[in-house]
Amino acid sequence: MIHEITMPALSSTMTEGKVVAWKKSVGEKVEKGDIIAVVESDKADMDVESFNEGYLANIFVQDGETTAVGAAIALLAQTKEEIAQAAAKSAPSAPKQPVEPTPAIKSEKPAEATKANESKSAPAQPREDGARIAVSPRARKLAQDMGVDLSKTKGSGTNGRIVEADVLQAAQAAPATTPAISTVSSTPSLKEIAAQGFTTMQKAVIQNMEQSLAIPSFRVGYTITTDRFDGLYQQLKSKGVTVTTLLAKAVATALVDHPLVNSSYTSNGLKTNAQINVAIAVAMDDGGLITPVLRDAANKDVYQLSREWKDLVARARTKKLQPEEYNSGTITISNLGMFGVDRFDAIVPPGMGAILAVGASKPTVVVNEDGFFGVKRQMQVVLSGDHRVFYGSHAALFLQHLAGLIEKEPEKLTLV
């Protein structure tokens, strides 16, 4: 028996992956559970294990090459006698399984939901031979962007329906036609992005930011005095505590009383997250961006969070994070204060309801309560929120609570 080894989906947003390196050579014996390749997803490098034993007989996607999720990247022969047979095979033209996500519809049974989704597909189009084909709306839009001729594209979905993965595969297999000129947006297509030499991570960031632009967001700013907070940090930094983890703990502690700010909008309605997972933006050396997540931050002390953060950042730099360690956040912090930035706006990430932009803490001349001038350290923070999830008053109350913790009782941040 000959088994296909396919490009795995390492995250919910991943549509393609790159083979970083093969760990086994053609003809080499493979045991069940062996690491046979390393694949680069949108955020990390992941080991690919073999689910069967046999012999690596044919490699379709070489080191450094990219293909769609679900596409065959190699063949595994069960016996030595089947190696020659597998070696003679060419790469399949399309993934075996459709990878286009389909939203769940709670009020329908699975079969009815599938039927309903198919009924919403774009109208069928004729092939060159006159046969009718079905195309999903997302596949149609992607084909238009990438210049793929749908009449020449093989569908892997139900009843031959063309899905997103088929379009991606077709774009790689053959030269694309000239994309239609859009009078609405000048945003480069996915194929244009790929042609510009972006890494897998950079392309994922681009796609996420394009999705973010569809979020009806608003921004609320607040000035926070940090003298006591800075003093606490000076006391704790010798124990491995960082400003980043102190801020994460402060945000998580405040969110306990403001659950709406920790919620997100979905196609099925408002999602209230029971756990507070603080994602923190980290710039990568290759120009990408990743958001390691401090999970359940409200129920951990700042010492444990600091240890976890050190480990997360170290593994993020070497692309060793697991998907749940960078895509499970319920709120994001973006801190550019270390670069001397006073104030900035951040874009709400897809799947979240809010992001907090943190500027530098600087000495500022202020008027004290007694009317005299004085100097205090202050920082500017800006909360960007999804207006479908919460409103300006909710943002203001959350920021007021956060400021109270940092200004008046930062010592609470050392408690669970």
Coordinates of C-alpha atoms in Angstrom, one line a residue, residues 96-321:
K96 CA -7.3 15.3 -1.4
Q97 CA -9.3 17.1 1.2
P98 CA -10.9 20.6 0.9
V99 CA -9.4 23.0 3.4
E100 CA -11.9 25.8 3.1
P101 CA -13.5 26.3 6.6
T102 CA -17.2 26.2 6.8
P103 CA -19.0 28.1 9.6
A104 CA -21.1 25.9 11.9
I105 CA -24.8 26.5 11.9
K106 CA -26.3 25.7 15.3
S107 CA -29.9 25.4 14.2
E108 CA -29.2 22.8 11.5
K109 CA -28.1 19.2 11.5
P110 CA -24.7 18.5 9.9
A111 CA -26.1 17.2 6.7
E112 CA -28.6 20.1 6.4
A113 CA -25.8 22.6 7.2
T114 CA -23.7 21.2 4.4
K115 CA -26.6 21.4 2.0
A116 CA -27.3 25.0 3.1
N117 CA -23.6 26.0 2.6
E118 CA -23.5 24.4 -0.9
S119 CA -26.7 26.2 -1.8
K120 CA -25.1 29.5 -1.0
S121 CA -22.2 28.8 -3.4
A122 CA -21.6 31.1 -6.4
P123 CA -23.7 30.2 -9.4
A124 CA -22.3 27.4 -11.5
Q125 CA -20.2 28.3 -14.5
P126 CA -19.6 26.3 -17.7
R127 CA -16.3 24.6 -18.4
E128 CA -14.7 24.7 -21.8
D129 CA -16.6 21.4 -22.6
G130 CA -19.9 22.9 -21.7
A131 CA -20.3 21.1 -18.3
R132 CA -21.5 23.1 -15.3
I133 CA -19.3 23.7 -12.3
A134 CA -19.9 24.9 -8.8
V135 CA -17.6 27.4 -7.1
S136 CA -17.6 28.6 -3.5
P137 CA -17.8 32.4 -3.0
R138 CA -14.3 32.5 -1.4
A139 CA -12.8 30.5 -4.2
R140 CA -14.4 32.7 -6.8
K141 CA -12.9 35.9 -5.1
L142 CA -9.5 34.3 -4.7
A143 CA -9.5 33.1 -8.4
Q144 CA -10.3 36.6 -9.5
D145 CA -7.4 38.0 -7.4
M146 CA -4.9 35.4 -8.6
G147 CA -6.0 35.3 -12.2
V148 CA -7.0 31.6 -12.2
D149 CA -9.3 30.3 -14.9
L150 CA -12.1 28.4 -13.1
S151 CA -13.2 26.6 -16.2
K152 CA -9.8 24.8 -16.2
T153 CA -9.7 24.2 -12.4
K154 CA -10.5 20.8 -10.9
G155 CA -12.7 20.9 -7.8
S156 CA -12.1 18.7 -4.8
G157 CA -15.2 19.7 -2.9
T158 CA -18.5 17.9 -2.7
N159 CA -19.8 17.0 -6.2
G160 CA -16.7 18.6 -7.7
R161 CA -17.3 22.0 -6.1
I162 CA -14.2 24.2 -6.4
V163 CA -12.9 25.4 -3.1
E164 CA -10.2 27.8 -2.0
A165 CA -7.5 25.1 -1.9
D166 CA -8.2 24.2 -5.5
V167 CA -7.6 27.7 -6.6
L168 CA -4.3 27.9 -4.7
Q169 CA -3.2 24.6 -6.2
A170 CA -4.2 25.8 -9.7
A171 CA -2.3 29.1 -9.3
Q172 CA 0.9 27.1 -8.5
A173 CA 0.5 24.6 -11.3
A174 CA 0.0 26.9 -14.2
P175 CA 0.6 30.5 -15.3
A176 CA -2.3 32.8 -14.2
T177 CA -4.3 34.9 -16.5
T178 CA -4.3 38.7 -16.0
P179 CA -6.4 39.6 -12.9
A180 CA -9.4 41.8 -13.4
I181 CA -8.7 45.5 -12.6
S182 CA -10.5 46.6 -9.4
T183 CA -11.8 50.1 -9.2
V184 CA -12.5 49.7 -5.4
S185 CA -9.1 48.7 -3.9
S186 CA -5.5 48.7 -4.9
T187 CA -4.6 46.0 -2.4
P188 CA -2.1 43.5 -4.0
S189 CA -3.5 40.0 -4.6
L190 CA -2.1 37.0 -2.9
K191 CA -0.1 36.1 -5.9
E192 CA 1.4 39.5 -6.1
I193 CA 2.3 39.3 -2.4
A194 CA 4.0 36.0 -3.0
A195 CA 5.9 37.4 -6.0
Q196 CA 7.3 40.1 -3.8
G197 CA 9.3 37.5 -1.8
F198 CA 7.5 37.7 1.5
T199 CA 8.0 34.9 4.0
T200 CA 5.1 32.7 5.1
M201 CA 4.8 34.7 8.3
Q202 CA 4.8 38.0 6.6
K203 CA 2.1 36.9 4.2
A204 CA 0.0 35.7 7.2
V205 CA 0.4 39.1 8.8
I206 CA -0.7 40.8 5.6
Q207 CA -3.8 38.6 5.4
N208 CA -4.6 39.2 9.0
M209 CA -4.3 43.0 8.7
E210 CA -6.5 43.0 5.6
Q211 CA -9.1 41.2 7.7
S212 CA -8.7 43.7 10.5
L213 CA -9.6 46.6 8.2
A214 CA -13.1 45.2 8.0
I215 CA -13.6 45.5 11.8
P216 CA -15.7 48.6 12.8
S217 CA -13.1 49.7 15.4
F218 CA -12.9 52.8 17.6
R219 CA -10.1 54.1 19.9
V220 CA -10.1 55.5 23.4
G221 CA -6.9 57.0 25.0
Y222 CA -5.9 57.4 28.6
T223 CA -2.9 59.0 30.5
I224 CA -1.6 56.8 33.3
T225 CA 0.9 57.9 36.0
T226 CA 3.5 55.2 36.5
D227 CA 5.7 56.3 39.5
R228 CA 4.5 53.6 41.8
F229 CA 4.4 51.0 39.0
D230 CA 8.0 51.9 38.0
G231 CA 9.0 51.6 41.6
L232 CA 7.5 48.2 41.9
Y233 CA 9.3 47.1 38.8
Q234 CA 12.7 48.2 40.2
Q235 CA 12.1 46.0 43.2
L236 CA 11.1 43.0 41.2
K237 CA 13.3 43.1 38.1
S238 CA 16.2 41.2 39.9
K239 CA 13.7 38.3 40.3
G240 CA 13.1 38.1 36.5
V241 CA 10.0 40.2 36.4
T242 CA 9.7 42.4 33.3
V243 CA 7.6 45.5 32.5
T244 CA 5.9 43.4 29.9
T245 CA 4.6 40.8 32.3
L246 CA 3.7 43.5 34.9
L247 CA 1.5 45.2 32.2
A248 CA 0.0 41.8 31.2
K249 CA -0.9 41.1 34.8
A250 CA -2.4 44.5 35.2
V251 CA -4.5 44.2 32.0
A252 CA -5.7 40.7 33.0
T253 CA -6.5 41.8 36.6
A254 CA -8.6 44.7 35.3
L255 CA -10.4 42.5 32.7
V256 CA -11.8 40.3 35.4
D257 CA -14.4 43.1 36.1
H258 CA -14.8 44.0 32.4
P259 CA -15.6 40.8 30.6
L260 CA -17.0 42.6 27.5
V261 CA -13.5 43.9 26.7
N262 CA -12.3 40.3 26.8
S263 CA -15.0 39.2 24.3
S264 CA -15.0 38.9 20.6
Y265 CA -17.4 39.0 17.6
T266 CA -18.2 35.8 15.6
S267 CA -20.6 35.0 12.8
N268 CA -22.7 33.2 15.4
G269 CA -22.9 36.2 17.8
L270 CA -20.9 37.5 20.7
K271 CA -18.3 35.2 22.2
T272 CA -17.6 35.7 25.9
N273 CA -14.3 34.2 26.8
A274 CA -14.2 32.5 30.3
Q275 CA -10.4 32.6 30.4
I276 CA -8.2 35.8 30.0
N277 CA -5.4 35.0 27.6
V278 CA -3.1 38.0 27.0
A279 CA -1.3 38.1 23.6
I280 CA 1.7 40.3 23.3
A281 CA 3.1 41.5 20.0
V282 CA 6.7 40.6 19.3
A283 CA 8.6 41.7 16.2
M284 CA 10.6 39.0 14.5
D285 CA 14.0 39.3 12.9
D286 CA 12.7 38.4 9.4
G287 CA 10.2 41.3 9.5
G288 CA 7.2 39.2 10.7
L289 CA 5.1 39.6 13.8
I290 CA 4.0 37.0 16.3
T291 CA 1.9 37.3 19.4
P292 CA 2.9 34.7 22.1
V293 CA 0.1 34.2 24.6
L294 CA 0.2 34.3 28.4
R295 CA -2.8 32.1 29.1
D296 CA -5.1 32.4 32.1
A297 CA -3.0 35.4 33.1
A298 CA -5.5 36.6 35.8
N299 CA -5.0 33.4 37.8
K300 CA -1.2 33.4 37.8
D301 CA 1.2 35.5 39.8
V302 CA 3.6 37.8 38.0
Y303 CA 6.6 35.6 38.8
Q304 CA 5.1 32.6 36.9
L305 CA 4.0 34.8 34.1
S306 CA 7.6 36.2 33.8
R307 CA 9.0 32.6 33.6
E308 CA 6.4 31.7 30.9
W309 CA 7.1 34.8 28.9
K310 CA 10.8 34.3 28.8
D311 CA 10.3 30.7 27.5
L312 CA 7.6 31.9 25.0
V313 CA 9.9 34.6 23.5
A314 CA 12.9 32.3 23.3
R315 CA 10.9 29.7 21.3
A316 CA 9.1 32.3 19.2
R317 CA 12.5 33.5 18.0
T318 CA 13.4 30.0 16.8
K319 CA 9.9 29.3 15.5
K320 CA 9.2 26.5 18.0
L321 CA 5.8 27.7 19.4

